[in-house]
CSV table of N, CA and C and ligand atoms in Angstrom, one decimal:
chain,number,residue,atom,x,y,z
I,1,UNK,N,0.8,-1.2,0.0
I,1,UNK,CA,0.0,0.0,0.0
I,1,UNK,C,0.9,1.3,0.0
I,2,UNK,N,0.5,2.4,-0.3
I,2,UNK,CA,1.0,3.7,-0.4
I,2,UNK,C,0.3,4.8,0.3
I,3,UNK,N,1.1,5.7,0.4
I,3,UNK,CA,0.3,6.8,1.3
I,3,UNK,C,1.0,7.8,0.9
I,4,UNK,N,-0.2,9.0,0.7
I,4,UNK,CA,-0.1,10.3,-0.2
I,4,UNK,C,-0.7,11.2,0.6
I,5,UNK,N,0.2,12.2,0.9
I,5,UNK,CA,-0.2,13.4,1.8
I,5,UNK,C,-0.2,14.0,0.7
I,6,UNK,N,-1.9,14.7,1.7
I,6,UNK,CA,-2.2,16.0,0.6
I,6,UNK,C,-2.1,17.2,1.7
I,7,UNK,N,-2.6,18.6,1.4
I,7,UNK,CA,-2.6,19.7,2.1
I,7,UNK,C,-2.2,20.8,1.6
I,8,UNK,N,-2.5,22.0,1.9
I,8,UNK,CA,-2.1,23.1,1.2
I,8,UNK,C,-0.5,23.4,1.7
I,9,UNK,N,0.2,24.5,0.8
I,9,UNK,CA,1.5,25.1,1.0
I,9,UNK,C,1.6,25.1,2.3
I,10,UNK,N,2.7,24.9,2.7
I,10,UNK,CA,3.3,25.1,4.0
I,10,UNK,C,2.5,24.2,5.1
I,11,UNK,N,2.3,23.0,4.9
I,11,UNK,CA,1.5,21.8,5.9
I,11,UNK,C,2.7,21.1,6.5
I,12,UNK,N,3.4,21.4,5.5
I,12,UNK,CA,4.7,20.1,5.9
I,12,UNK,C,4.5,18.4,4.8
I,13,UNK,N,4.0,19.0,3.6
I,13,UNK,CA,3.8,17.4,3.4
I,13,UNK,C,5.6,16.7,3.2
I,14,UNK,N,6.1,17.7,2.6
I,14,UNK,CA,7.7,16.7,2.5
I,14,UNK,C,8.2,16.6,3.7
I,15,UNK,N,8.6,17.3,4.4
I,15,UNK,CA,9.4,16.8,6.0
I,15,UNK,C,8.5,15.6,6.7
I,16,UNK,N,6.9,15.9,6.5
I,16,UNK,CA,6.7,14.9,7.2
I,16,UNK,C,6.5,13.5,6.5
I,17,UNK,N,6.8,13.9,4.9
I,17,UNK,CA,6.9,12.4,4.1
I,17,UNK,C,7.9,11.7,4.3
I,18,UNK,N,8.9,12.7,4.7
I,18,UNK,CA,10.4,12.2,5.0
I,18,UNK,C,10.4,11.2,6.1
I,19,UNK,N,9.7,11.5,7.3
I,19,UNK,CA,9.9,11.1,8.2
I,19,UNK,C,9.5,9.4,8.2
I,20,UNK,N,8.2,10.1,7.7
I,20,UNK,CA,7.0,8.7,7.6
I,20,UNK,C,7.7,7.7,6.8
I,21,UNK,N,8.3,7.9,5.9
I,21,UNK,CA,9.1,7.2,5.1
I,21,UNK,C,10.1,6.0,5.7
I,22,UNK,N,10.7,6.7,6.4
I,22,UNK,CA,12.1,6.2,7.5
I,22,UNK,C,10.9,5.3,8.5
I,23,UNK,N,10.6,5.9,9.3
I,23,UNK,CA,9.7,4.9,10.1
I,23,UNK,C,9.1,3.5,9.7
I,24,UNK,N,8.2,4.1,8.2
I,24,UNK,CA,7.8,2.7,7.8
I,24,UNK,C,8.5,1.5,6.8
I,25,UNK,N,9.9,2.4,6.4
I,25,UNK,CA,10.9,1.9,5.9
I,25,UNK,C,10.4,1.6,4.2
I,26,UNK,N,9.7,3.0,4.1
I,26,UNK,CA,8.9,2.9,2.5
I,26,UNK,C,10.2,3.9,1.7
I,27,UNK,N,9.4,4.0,0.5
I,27,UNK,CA,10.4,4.8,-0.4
I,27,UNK,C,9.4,6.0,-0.2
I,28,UNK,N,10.4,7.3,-0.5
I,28,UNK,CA,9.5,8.6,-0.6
I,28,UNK,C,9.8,9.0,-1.8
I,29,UNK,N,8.8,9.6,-2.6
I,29,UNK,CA,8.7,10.6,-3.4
I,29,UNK,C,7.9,11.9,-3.6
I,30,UNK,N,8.7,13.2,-3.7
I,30,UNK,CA,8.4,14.1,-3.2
I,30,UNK,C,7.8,15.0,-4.9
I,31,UNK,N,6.7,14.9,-5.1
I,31,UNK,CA,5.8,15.2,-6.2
I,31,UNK,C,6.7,16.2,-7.1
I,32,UNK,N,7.1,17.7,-6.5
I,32,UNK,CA,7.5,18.5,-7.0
I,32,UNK,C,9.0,18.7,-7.5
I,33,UNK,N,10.1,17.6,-6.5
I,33,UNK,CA,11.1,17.6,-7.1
I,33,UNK,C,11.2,16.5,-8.3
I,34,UNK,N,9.7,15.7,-8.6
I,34,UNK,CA,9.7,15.1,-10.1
I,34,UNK,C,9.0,15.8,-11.1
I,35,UNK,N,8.4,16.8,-10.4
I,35,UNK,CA,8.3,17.7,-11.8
I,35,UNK,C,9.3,18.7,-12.4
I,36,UNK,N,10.5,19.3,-11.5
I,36,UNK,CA,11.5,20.1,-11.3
I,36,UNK,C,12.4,19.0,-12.5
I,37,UNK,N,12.6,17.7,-12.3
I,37,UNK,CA,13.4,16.5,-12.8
I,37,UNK,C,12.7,16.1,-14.5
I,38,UNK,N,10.9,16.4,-14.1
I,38,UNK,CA,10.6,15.9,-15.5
I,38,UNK,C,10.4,17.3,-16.5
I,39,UNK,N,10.7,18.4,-16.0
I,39,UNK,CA,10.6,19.9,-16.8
I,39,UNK,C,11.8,20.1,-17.0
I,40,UNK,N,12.7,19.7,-16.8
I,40,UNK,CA,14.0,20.0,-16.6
I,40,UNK,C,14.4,21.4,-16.0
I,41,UNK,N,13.6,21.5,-14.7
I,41,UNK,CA,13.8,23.0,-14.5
I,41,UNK,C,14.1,22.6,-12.7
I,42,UNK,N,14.3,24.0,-11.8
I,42,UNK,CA,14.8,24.0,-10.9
I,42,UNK,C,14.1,24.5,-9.8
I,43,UNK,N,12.7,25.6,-10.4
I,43,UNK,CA,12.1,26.3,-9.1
I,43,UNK,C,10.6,26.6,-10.4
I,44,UNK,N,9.4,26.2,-9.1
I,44,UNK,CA,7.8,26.6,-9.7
I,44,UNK,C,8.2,27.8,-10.4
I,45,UNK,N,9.0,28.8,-10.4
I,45,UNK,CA,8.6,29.8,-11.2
I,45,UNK,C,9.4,29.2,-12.4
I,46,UNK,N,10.5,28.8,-12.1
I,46,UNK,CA,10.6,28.3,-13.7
I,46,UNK,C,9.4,27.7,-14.3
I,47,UNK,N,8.9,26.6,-13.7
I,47,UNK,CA,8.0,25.7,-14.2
I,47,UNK,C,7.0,26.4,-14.8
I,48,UNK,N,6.7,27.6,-14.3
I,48,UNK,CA,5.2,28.2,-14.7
I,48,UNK,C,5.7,28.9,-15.8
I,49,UNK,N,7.0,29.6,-15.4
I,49,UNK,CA,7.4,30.6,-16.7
I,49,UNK,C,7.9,29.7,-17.8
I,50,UNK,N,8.0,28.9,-17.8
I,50,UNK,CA,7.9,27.4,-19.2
I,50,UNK,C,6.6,26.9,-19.8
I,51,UNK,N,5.5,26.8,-18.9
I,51,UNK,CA,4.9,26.4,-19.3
I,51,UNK,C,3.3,26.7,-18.3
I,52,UNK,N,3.2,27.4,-17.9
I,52,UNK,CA,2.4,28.1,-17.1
I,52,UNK,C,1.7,27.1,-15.9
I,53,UNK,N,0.5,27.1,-15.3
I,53,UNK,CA,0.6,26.3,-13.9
I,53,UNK,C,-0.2,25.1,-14.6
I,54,UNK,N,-0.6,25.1,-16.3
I,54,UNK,CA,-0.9,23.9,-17.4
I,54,UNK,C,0.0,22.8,-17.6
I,55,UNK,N,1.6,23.5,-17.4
I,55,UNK,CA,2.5,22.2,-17.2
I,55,UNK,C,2.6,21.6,-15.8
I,56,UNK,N,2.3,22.1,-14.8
I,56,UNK,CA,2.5,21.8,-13.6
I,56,UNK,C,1.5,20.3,-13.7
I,57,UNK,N,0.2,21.0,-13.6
I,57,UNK,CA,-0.7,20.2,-14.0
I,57,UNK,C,-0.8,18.9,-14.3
I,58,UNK,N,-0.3,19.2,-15.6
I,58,UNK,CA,0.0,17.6,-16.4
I,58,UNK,C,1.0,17.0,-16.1
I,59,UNK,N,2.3,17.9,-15.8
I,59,UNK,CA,2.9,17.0,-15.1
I,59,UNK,C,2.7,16.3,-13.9
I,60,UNK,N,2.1,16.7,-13.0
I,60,UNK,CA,1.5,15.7,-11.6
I,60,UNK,C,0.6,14.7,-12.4
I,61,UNK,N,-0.2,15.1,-13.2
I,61,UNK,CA,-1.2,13.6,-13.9
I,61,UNK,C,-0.1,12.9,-14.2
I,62,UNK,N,0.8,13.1,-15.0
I,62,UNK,CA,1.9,11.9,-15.1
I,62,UNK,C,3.1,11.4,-14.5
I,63,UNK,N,3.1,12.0,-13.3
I,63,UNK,CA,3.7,11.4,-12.4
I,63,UNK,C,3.1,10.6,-11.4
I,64,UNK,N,1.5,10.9,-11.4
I,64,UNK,CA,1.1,9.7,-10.6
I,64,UNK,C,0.8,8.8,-11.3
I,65,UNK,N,0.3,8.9,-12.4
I,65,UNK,CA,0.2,7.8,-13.4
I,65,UNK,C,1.7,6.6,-13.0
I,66,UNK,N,2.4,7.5,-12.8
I,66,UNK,CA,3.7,6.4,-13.1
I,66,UNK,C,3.9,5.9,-11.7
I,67,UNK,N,3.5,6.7,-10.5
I,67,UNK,CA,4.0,6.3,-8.8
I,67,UNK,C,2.9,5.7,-8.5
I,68,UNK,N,1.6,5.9,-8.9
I,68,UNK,CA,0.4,5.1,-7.8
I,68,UNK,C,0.8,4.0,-7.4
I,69,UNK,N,1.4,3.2,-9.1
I,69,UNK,CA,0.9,1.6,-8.8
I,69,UNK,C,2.4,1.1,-8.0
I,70,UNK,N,2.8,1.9,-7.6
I,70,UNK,CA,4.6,2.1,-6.9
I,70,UNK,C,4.0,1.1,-5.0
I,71,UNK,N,4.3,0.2,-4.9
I,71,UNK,CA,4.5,-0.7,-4.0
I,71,UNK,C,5.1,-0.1,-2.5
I,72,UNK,N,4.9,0.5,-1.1
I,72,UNK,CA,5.3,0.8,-0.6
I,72,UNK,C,6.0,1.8,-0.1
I,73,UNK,N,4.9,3.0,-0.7
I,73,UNK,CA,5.7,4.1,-1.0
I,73,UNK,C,4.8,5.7,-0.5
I,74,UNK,N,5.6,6.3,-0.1
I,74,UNK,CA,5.0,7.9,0.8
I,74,UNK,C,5.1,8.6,-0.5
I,75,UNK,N,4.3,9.4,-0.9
I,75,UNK,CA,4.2,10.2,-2.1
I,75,UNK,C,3.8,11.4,-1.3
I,76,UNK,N,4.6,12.9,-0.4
I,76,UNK,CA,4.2,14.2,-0.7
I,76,UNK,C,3.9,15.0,-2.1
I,77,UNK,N,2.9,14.8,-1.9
I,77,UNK,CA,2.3,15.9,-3.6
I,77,UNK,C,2.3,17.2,-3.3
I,78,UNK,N,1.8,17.9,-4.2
I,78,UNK,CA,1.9,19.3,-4.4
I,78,UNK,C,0.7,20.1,-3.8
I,79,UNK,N,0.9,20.9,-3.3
I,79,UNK,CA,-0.5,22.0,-2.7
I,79,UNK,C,-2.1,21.4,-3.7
I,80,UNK,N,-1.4,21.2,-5.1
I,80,UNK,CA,-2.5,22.1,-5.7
I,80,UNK,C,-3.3,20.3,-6.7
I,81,UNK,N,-3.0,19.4,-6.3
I,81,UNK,CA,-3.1,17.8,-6.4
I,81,UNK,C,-4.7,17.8,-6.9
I,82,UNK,N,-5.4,18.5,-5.7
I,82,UNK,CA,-6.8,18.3,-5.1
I,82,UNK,C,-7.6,18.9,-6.7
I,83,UNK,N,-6.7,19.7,-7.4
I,83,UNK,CA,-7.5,20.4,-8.2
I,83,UNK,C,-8.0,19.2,-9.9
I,84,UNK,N,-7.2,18.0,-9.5
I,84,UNK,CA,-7.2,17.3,-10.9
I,84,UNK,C,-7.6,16.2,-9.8
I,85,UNK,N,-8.8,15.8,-9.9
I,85,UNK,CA,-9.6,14.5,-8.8
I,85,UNK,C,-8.9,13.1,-9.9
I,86,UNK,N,-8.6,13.4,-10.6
I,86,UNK,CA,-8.2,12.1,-11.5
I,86,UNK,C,-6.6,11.5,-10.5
I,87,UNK,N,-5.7,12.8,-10.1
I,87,UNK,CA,-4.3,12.3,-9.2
I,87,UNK,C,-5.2,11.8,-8.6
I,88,UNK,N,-6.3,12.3,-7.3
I,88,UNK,CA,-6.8,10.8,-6.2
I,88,UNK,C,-7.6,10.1,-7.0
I,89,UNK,N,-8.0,9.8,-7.4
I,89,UNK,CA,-8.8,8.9,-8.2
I,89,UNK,C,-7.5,7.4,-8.4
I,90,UNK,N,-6.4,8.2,-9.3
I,90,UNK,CA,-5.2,6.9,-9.2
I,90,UNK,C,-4.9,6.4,-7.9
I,91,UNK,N,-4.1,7.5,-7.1
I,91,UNK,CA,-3.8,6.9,-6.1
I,91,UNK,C,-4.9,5.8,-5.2
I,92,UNK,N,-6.2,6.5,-5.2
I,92,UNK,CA,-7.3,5.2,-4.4
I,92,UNK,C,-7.3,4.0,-5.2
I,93,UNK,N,-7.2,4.0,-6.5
I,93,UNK,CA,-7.7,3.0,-7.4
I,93,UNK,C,-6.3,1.9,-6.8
I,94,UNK,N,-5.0,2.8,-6.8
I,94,UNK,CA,-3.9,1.8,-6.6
I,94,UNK,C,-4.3,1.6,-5.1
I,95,UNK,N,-4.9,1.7,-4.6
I,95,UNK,CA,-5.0,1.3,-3.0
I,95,UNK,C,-3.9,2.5,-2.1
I,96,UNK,N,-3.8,3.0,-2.2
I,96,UNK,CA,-3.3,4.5,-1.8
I,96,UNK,C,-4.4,5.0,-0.7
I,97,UNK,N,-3.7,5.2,1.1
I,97,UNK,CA,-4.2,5.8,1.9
I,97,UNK,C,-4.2,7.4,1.8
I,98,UNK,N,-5.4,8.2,1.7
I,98,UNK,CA,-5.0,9.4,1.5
I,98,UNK,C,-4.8,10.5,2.9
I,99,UNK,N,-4.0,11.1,3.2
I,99,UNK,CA,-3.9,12.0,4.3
I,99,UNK,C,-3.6,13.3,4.4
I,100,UNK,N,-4.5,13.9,4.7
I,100,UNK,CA,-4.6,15.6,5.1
I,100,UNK,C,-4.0,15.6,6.2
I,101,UNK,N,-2.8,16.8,5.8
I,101,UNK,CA,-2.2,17.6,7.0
I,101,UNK,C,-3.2,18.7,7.1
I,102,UNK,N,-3.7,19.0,8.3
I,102,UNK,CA,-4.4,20.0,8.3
I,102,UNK,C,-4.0,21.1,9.2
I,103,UNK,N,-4.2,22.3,8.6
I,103,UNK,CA,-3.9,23.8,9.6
I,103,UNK,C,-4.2,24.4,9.0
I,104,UNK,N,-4.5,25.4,9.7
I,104,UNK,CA,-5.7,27.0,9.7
I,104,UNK,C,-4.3,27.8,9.1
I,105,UNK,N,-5.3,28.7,7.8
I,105,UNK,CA,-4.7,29.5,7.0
I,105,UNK,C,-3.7,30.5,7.9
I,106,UNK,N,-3.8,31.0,9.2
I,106,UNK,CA,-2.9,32.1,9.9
I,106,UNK,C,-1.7,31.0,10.3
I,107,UNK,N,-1.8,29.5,10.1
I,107,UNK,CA,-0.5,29.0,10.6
I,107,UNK,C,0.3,28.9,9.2
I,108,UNK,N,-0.4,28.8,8.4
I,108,UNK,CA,0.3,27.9,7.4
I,108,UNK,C,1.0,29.6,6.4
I,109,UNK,N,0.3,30.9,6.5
I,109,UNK,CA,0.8,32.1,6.3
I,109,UNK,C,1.8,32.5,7.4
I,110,UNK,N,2.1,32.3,8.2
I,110,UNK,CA,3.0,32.3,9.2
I,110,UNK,C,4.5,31.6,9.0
I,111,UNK,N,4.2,30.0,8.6
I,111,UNK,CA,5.2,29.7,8.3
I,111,UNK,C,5.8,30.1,7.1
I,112,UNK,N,5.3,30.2,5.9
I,112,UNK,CA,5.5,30.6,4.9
I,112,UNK,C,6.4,32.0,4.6
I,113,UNK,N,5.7,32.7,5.7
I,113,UNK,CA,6.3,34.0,6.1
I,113,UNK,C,6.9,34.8,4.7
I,114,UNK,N,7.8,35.1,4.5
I,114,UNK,CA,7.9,36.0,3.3
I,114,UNK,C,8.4,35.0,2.2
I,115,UNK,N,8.2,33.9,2.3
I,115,UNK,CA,8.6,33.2,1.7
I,115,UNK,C,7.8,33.2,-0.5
I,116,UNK,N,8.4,33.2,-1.0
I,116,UNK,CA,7.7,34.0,-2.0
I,116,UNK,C,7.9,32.4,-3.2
I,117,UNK,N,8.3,32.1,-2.9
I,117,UNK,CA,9.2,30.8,-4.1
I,117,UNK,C,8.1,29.7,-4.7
I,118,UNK,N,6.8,30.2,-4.0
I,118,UNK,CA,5.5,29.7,-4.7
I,118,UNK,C,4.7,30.4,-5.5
I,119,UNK,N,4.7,30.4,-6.5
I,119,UNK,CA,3.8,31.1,-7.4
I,119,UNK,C,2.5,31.6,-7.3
I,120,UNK,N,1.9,30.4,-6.1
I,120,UNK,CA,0.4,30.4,-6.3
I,120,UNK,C,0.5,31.0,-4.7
I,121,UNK,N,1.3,31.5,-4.0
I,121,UNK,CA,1.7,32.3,-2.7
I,121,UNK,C,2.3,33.1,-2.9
I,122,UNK,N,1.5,34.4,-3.3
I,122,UNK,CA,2.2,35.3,-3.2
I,122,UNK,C,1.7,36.9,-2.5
I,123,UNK,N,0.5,36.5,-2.3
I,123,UNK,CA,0.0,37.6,-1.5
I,123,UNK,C,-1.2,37.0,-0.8
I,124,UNK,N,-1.1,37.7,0.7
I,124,UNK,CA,-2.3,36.9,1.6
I,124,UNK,C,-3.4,36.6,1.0
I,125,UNK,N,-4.2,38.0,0.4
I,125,UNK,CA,-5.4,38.0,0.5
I,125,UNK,C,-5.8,36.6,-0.7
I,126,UNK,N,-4.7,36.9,-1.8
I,126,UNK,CA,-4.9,35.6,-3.1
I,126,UNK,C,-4.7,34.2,-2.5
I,127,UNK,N,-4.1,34.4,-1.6
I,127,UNK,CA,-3.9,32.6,-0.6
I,127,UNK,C,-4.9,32.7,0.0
I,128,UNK,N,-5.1,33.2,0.8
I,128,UNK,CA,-6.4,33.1,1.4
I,128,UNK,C,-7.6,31.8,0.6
I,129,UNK,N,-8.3,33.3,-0.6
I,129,UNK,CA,-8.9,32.8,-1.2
I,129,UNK,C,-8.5,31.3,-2.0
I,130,UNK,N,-7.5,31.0,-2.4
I,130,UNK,CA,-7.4,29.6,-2.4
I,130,UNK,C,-7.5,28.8,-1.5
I,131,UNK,N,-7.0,28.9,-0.7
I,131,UNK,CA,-7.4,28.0,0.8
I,131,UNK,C,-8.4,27.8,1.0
I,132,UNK,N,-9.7,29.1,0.6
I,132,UNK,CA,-11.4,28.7,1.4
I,132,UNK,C,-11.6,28.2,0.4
I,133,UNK,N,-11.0,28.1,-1.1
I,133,UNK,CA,-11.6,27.4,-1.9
I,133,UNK,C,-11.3,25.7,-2.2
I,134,UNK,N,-9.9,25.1,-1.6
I,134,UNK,CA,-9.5,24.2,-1.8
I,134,UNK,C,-9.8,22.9,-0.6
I,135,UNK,N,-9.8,23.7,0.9
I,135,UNK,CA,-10.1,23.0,2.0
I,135,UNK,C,-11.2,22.0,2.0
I,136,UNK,N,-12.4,22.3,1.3
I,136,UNK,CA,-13.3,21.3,0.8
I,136,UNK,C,-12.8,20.1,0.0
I,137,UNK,N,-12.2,20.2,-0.7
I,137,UNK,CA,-11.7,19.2,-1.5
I,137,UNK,C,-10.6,18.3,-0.9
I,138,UNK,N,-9.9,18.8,0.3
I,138,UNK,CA,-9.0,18.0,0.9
I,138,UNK,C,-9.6,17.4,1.8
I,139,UNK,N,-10.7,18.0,2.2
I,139,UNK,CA,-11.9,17.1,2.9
I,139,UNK,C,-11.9,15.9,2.3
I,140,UNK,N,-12.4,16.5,1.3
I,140,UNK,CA,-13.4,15.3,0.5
I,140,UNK,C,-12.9,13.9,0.2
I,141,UNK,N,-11.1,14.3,-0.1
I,141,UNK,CA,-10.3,12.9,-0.3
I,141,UNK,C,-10.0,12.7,0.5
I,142,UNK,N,-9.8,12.9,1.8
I,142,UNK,CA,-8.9,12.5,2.6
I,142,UNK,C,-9.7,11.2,3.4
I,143,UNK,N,-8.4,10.2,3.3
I,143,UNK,CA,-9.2,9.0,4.5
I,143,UNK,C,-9.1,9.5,5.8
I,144,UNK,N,-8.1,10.2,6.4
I,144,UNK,CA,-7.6,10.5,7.1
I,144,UNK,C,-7.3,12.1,7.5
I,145,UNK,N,-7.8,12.8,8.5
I,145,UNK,CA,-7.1,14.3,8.6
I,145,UNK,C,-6.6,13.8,9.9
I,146,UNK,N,-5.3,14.4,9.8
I,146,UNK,CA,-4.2,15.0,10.7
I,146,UNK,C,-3.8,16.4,11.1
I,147,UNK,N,-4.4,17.0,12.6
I,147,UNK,CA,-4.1,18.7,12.6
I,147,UNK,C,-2.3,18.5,12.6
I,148,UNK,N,-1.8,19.5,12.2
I,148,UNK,CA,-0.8,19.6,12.3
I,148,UNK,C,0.2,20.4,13.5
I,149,UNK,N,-1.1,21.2,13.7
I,149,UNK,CA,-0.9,22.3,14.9
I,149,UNK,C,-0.2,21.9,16.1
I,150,UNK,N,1.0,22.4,16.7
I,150,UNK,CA,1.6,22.2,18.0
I,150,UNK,C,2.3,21.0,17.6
I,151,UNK,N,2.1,20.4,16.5
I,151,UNK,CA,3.5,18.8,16.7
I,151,UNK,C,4.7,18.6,16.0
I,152,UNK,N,5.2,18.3,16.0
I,152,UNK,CA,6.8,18.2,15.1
I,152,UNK,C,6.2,17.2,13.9
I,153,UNK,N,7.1,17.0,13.0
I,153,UNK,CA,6.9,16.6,11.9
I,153,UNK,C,7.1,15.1,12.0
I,154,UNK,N,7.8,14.6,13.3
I,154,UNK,CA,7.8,13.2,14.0
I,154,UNK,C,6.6,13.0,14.2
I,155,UNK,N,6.3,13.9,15.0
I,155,UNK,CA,5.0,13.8,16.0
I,155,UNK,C,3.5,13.3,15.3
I,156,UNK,N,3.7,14.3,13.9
I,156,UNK,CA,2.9,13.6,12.8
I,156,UNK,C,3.1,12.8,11.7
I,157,UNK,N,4.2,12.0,11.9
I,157,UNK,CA,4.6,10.9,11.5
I,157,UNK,C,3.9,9.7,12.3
I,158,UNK,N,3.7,10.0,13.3
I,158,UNK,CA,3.4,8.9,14.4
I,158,UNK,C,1.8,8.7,14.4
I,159,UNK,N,1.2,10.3,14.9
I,159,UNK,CA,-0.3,9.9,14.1
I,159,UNK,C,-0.9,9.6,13.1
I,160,UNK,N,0.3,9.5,12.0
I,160,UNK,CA,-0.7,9.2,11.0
I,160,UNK,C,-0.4,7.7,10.9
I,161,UNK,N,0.6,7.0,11.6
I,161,UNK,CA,1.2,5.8,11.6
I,161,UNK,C,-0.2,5.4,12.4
I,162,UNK,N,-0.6,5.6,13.4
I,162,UNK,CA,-1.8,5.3,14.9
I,162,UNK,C,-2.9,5.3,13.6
I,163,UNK,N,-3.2,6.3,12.9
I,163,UNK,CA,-4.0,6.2,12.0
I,163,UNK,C,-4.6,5.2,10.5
I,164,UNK,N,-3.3,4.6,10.5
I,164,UNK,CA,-3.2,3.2,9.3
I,164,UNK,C,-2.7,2.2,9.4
I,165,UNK,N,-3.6,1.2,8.8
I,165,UNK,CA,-3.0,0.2,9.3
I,165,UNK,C,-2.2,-0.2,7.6
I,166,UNK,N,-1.1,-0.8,7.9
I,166,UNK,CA,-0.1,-0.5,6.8
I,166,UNK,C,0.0,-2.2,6.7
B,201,S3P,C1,1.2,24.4,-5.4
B,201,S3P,C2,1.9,23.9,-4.3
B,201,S3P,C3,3.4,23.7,-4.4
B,201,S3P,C4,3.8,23.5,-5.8
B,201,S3P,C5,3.4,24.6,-6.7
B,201,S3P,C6,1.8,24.8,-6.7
B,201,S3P,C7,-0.2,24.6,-5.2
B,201,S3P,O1,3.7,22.5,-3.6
B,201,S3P,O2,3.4,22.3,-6.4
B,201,S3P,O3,4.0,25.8,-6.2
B,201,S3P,O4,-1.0,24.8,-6.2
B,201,S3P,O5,-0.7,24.6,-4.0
B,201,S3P,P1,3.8,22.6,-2.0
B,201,S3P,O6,2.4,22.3,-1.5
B,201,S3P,O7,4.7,21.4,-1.7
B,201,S3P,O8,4.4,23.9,-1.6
C-alpha cells in the first residue's frame, strides 16, 4: 500500500513524508522535485514561466500515473493535487491511503512568512482565497485528517502511523 499526503502550502507534506518514510521503511517521493526533474527546471517559477501552472498540471497527472501503482511508497504531492480529482482517483484505485495535514490558513501564512518561491503564494489575500476554496476538496479525499498544529513533523509521522493500518 501507499500513502499520499495532501494539504495546502506550507502543511509540511515533505518533512513529514520524510519522516514517515524512515519509520515505515517505504520509499519517498516528493511530487514537486519530479516535476523540477521531469521539466527540466529547478524552481515553480521556472516551471510556470515554461509552461504556465498547465504544465504543472499535467505533469503531476503523469507522475502519478507512473508512482500510484509504486508498492510501498509515501508520495508528498503538491499544494494544488486536489484540483485534478483524476491524481486521487489513481492513487485510491492503486490502494493509496489518503492524508490531510491540516492547519488553519494564519498558521500555514506564518510559516510561509515572506517566503515567496511559490507562485500560487504570493499575496495573503490571493492565498487566502485559495485555501477557502480548496479545504473542501482536501476534505473530501482525505481518508484521514491530521491537525498539524503544535506537533513536530515526527509527532505527525506517528499519528498518521496510529491512523493506518499498513
Ligand atoms: C502548489 C503547491 C506547491 C507547488 C506549486 C503549486 C499549489 O507545492 O506544487 O507551487 O498549487 O498549491 P507545495 O504544496 O509542496 O508547496
Amino acid at each position: 500500500m501507499n500513502i499520499i499526503l495532501i494539504g495546502f502550502m506550507g502543511s509540511g507534506k515533505s518533512i513529514v513524508g520524510e519522516h514517515l518514510s524512515r519509520l515505515l521503511q517505504f520509499s519517498w517521493v516528493d511530487m514537486d522535485h519530479l516535476v523540477y526533474q521531469k521539466t527540466g527546471t529547478r524552481t515553480m517559477h521556472e516551471v510556470f514561466a515554461l509552461g504556465g501552472e498547465l504544465l504543472l498540471r499535467e505533469t503531476e497527472i503523469a507522475i502519478v500515473k507512473e508512482y500510484a501503482t509504486k508498492q510501498r511508497c509515501v508520495l508528498s504531492t503538491g499544494g494544488g493535487v486536489v484540483l485534478n480529482k483524476i491524481i486521487l482517483d489513481y492513487c485510491k484505485q492503486a490502494g493509496g491511503k489518503v492524508i490531510f495535514l491540516h492547519a488553519d490558513f494564519a498558521l500555514l501564512a506564518k510559516r510561509l512568512g515572506k517566503d515567496r518561491s511559490r507562485p500560487l503564494f504570493q499575496d495573503l489575500e490571493s492565498a487566502r482565497k485559495t485555501f477557502d476554496f480548496r479545504l473542501p476538496l482536501y476534505q473530501q479525499y482525505a481518508d484521514v485528517v491530521v491537525e498539524v498544529a503544535g506537533k513536530t513533523p515526527h509527532e505527525i509521522a506517528l499519528a498518521i502511523l496510529r491512523n493506518v493500518v499498513v
